[in-house]
Amino acid sequence: MKRKILIVFGTRPEAIKMAPLVKEFQKYKNNFETKVCVTAQHREMLDQVLDFFEILPDFDLNLMKPGQNLFTLTADVIVAMKSVFDEFSPDYVFVHGDTTTSTAAALASFYAGIKVCHIEAGLRTYNKLSPFPEEMNRQITGRLADFHFSPTKVSEQNLLKEGISKEVITVTGNTVIDALIYSSKKVNSIYNEDIQILKDKIDINKKILLVTGHRRENHGDGFINICRALKTIAVNNKDVQIVYPVHLNPKVMEPVYDILSGYDNIKLIDPLPYPAFVWLMNKCYLIITDSGGVQEEAPSLGKPVLVMRDNTERPEAVEAKTVLLVGTNEKKIVDYCQMLLYDRLKYDEMKNINNPYGDGNACKRIVDFFLKERDN
Ligand code: UD1
Ligand code: UDP
């Protein structure tokens, strides 16, 4: 009998990282009946990814509400998952990382007696409040999971230290590298309109500083400091262009548009479809971000990253010297940025291409695990 696989995700980064897994499971139609459930914790930013990867969800819970809060979102996911289980009865539910979708869907699966498979398992800061609520989300999902797919040895070690048995952990690499490779191949083989539109919006002859940000613990003062720093950088460096695809969270959009609108060399744009964002990462000089996924992609592209956080659950790229933690202190962001703009030696030290997060075969390793699991 075919095993029933349900892959659940809801936000942009989960979609990017789960899309290649959906495609890999779909190759084995004789072994698995694979269905996709999106909570749509994000709506527009999720749909951009579904379009690019050509994934049509079997279940779309359509849960996003403008300015949503953690309480209702968590409750809504748990309740809605029950109706999906009633209809499909999966043998395995796959969740990703550390979002509300991931933890609430894992909890619902546990309540329903369904095995939970956690992708991107074992990332930790061990600081409950940073990132908030993601650190607790992934720890809780880790307790609920039956199978853990860790991107690196470091994340595997965290799980082993927490008492999880080695037999249920597989080190796979991060599926984001699978997505990055898929995207690069597809973009090279067909005309991409989004990239053309982007090229018309920005000046590709200028040095580009690419910015993204959304972390909840940076809402409020953190974002105000970040924006002030970006303003100073733009004013002091007229030859440089800041390109900032702004996250749709109102808590992010408000300070960003308030503080940074009206400067010639600051381009505030809508979130970019994945291939256009990858193109821009390749094109830019430096990335300034608090994003998790971007920290993983940038080392593969040889792009230095200033991370606007005090800690990271992704120490591999810090050790490889591609990523530097600068927090949200205004002066520190400006100083490090100026240093990388003008100190060629320091810049070259950081821009080395390395791949601490995978080789593009993470999804194959995950599916292989389940192909073999049947034989045991
Ligand atoms: C969520 C995740 C975070 C992840 C991030 C990736 C949680 C608690 N947070 O944070 O872990 O790193 O996504 O981006 O799971 N919005 C839109 N359209 C969209 C997406 C968001 O309008 O396509 C707006 C809505 O007003 C929404 C708000 O952003 O209510 C917040 O979305 P939410 O998913 O709750 O939080 P994020 O900050 O996006
Ligand atoms: N990304 C994108 N368009 C953008 C900005 C980011 O496609 O305008 C991609 C990026 O390449 C990465 C992912 O979105 O794969 C990161 O998402 P985000 O920063 O929202 O979440 P996090 O990774 O921090 O959870």
mmCIF file of C-alpha atoms in Angstrom, residues 207 209 233 237 285-286 288 304-306 321-326 331-350:
data_model
loop_
_atom_site.group_PDB
_atom_site.id
_atom_site.type_symbol
_atom_site.label_atom_id
_atom_site.label_comp_id
_atom_site.label_asym_id
_atom_site.label_seq_id
_atom_site.Cartn_x
_atom_site.Cartn_y
_atom_site.Cartn_z
ATOM 1 C CA LYS A 207 26.863 49.139 -5.906
ATOM 2 C CA LEU A 209 23.185 46.980 -0.721
ATOM 3 C CA ILE A 233 24.438 54.991 4.814
ATOM 4 C CA ASN A 237 27.305 57.155 0.028
ATOM 5 C CA TYR A 285 27.578 43.889 -3.264
ATOM 6 C CA LEU A 286 26.470 43.249 0.297
ATOM 7 C CA ILE A 288 22.021 43.393 5.318
ATOM 8 C CA PRO A 304 28.945 38.913 2.613
ATOM 9 C CA VAL A 305 26.060 39.322 5.051
ATOM 10 C CA LEU A 306 25.602 41.663 7.993
ATOM 11 C CA LYS A 321 33.291 34.194 7.931
ATOM 12 C CA THR A 322 30.602 35.020 5.342
ATOM 13 C CA VAL A 323 28.208 36.243 8.020
ATOM 14 C CA LEU A 324 28.840 38.862 10.686
ATOM 15 C CA LEU A 325 26.397 39.572 13.533
ATOM 16 C CA VAL A 326 25.873 43.312 13.986
ATOM 17 C CA LYS A 331 26.179 53.032 14.805
ATOM 18 C CA LYS A 332 27.374 49.449 14.538
ATOM 19 C CA ILE A 333 25.351 48.829 11.362
ATOM 20 C CA VAL A 334 26.695 52.037 9.786
ATOM 21 C CA ASP A 335 30.322 51.346 10.825
ATOM 22 C CA TYR A 336 30.388 47.746 9.550
ATOM 23 C CA CYS A 337 28.711 48.746 6.346
ATOM 24 C CA GLN A 338 31.214 51.558 5.718
ATOM 25 C CA MET A 339 34.049 49.162 6.483
ATOM 26 C CA LEU A 340 32.826 46.613 3.926
ATOM 27 C CA LEU A 341 32.186 49.333 1.344
ATOM 28 C CA TYR A 342 35.726 50.681 1.480
ATOM 29 C CA ASP A 343 38.053 48.080 3.052
ATOM 30 C CA ARG A 344 38.632 45.708 0.126
ATOM 31 C CA LEU A 345 40.686 43.294 2.232
ATOM 32 C CA LYS A 346 37.917 42.860 4.813
ATOM 33 C CA TYR A 347 35.330 42.533 2.034
ATOM 34 C CA ASP A 348 37.348 39.860 0.231
ATOM 35 C CA GLU A 349 37.755 37.923 3.487
ATOM 36 C CA MET A 350 33.956 37.671 3.751
#
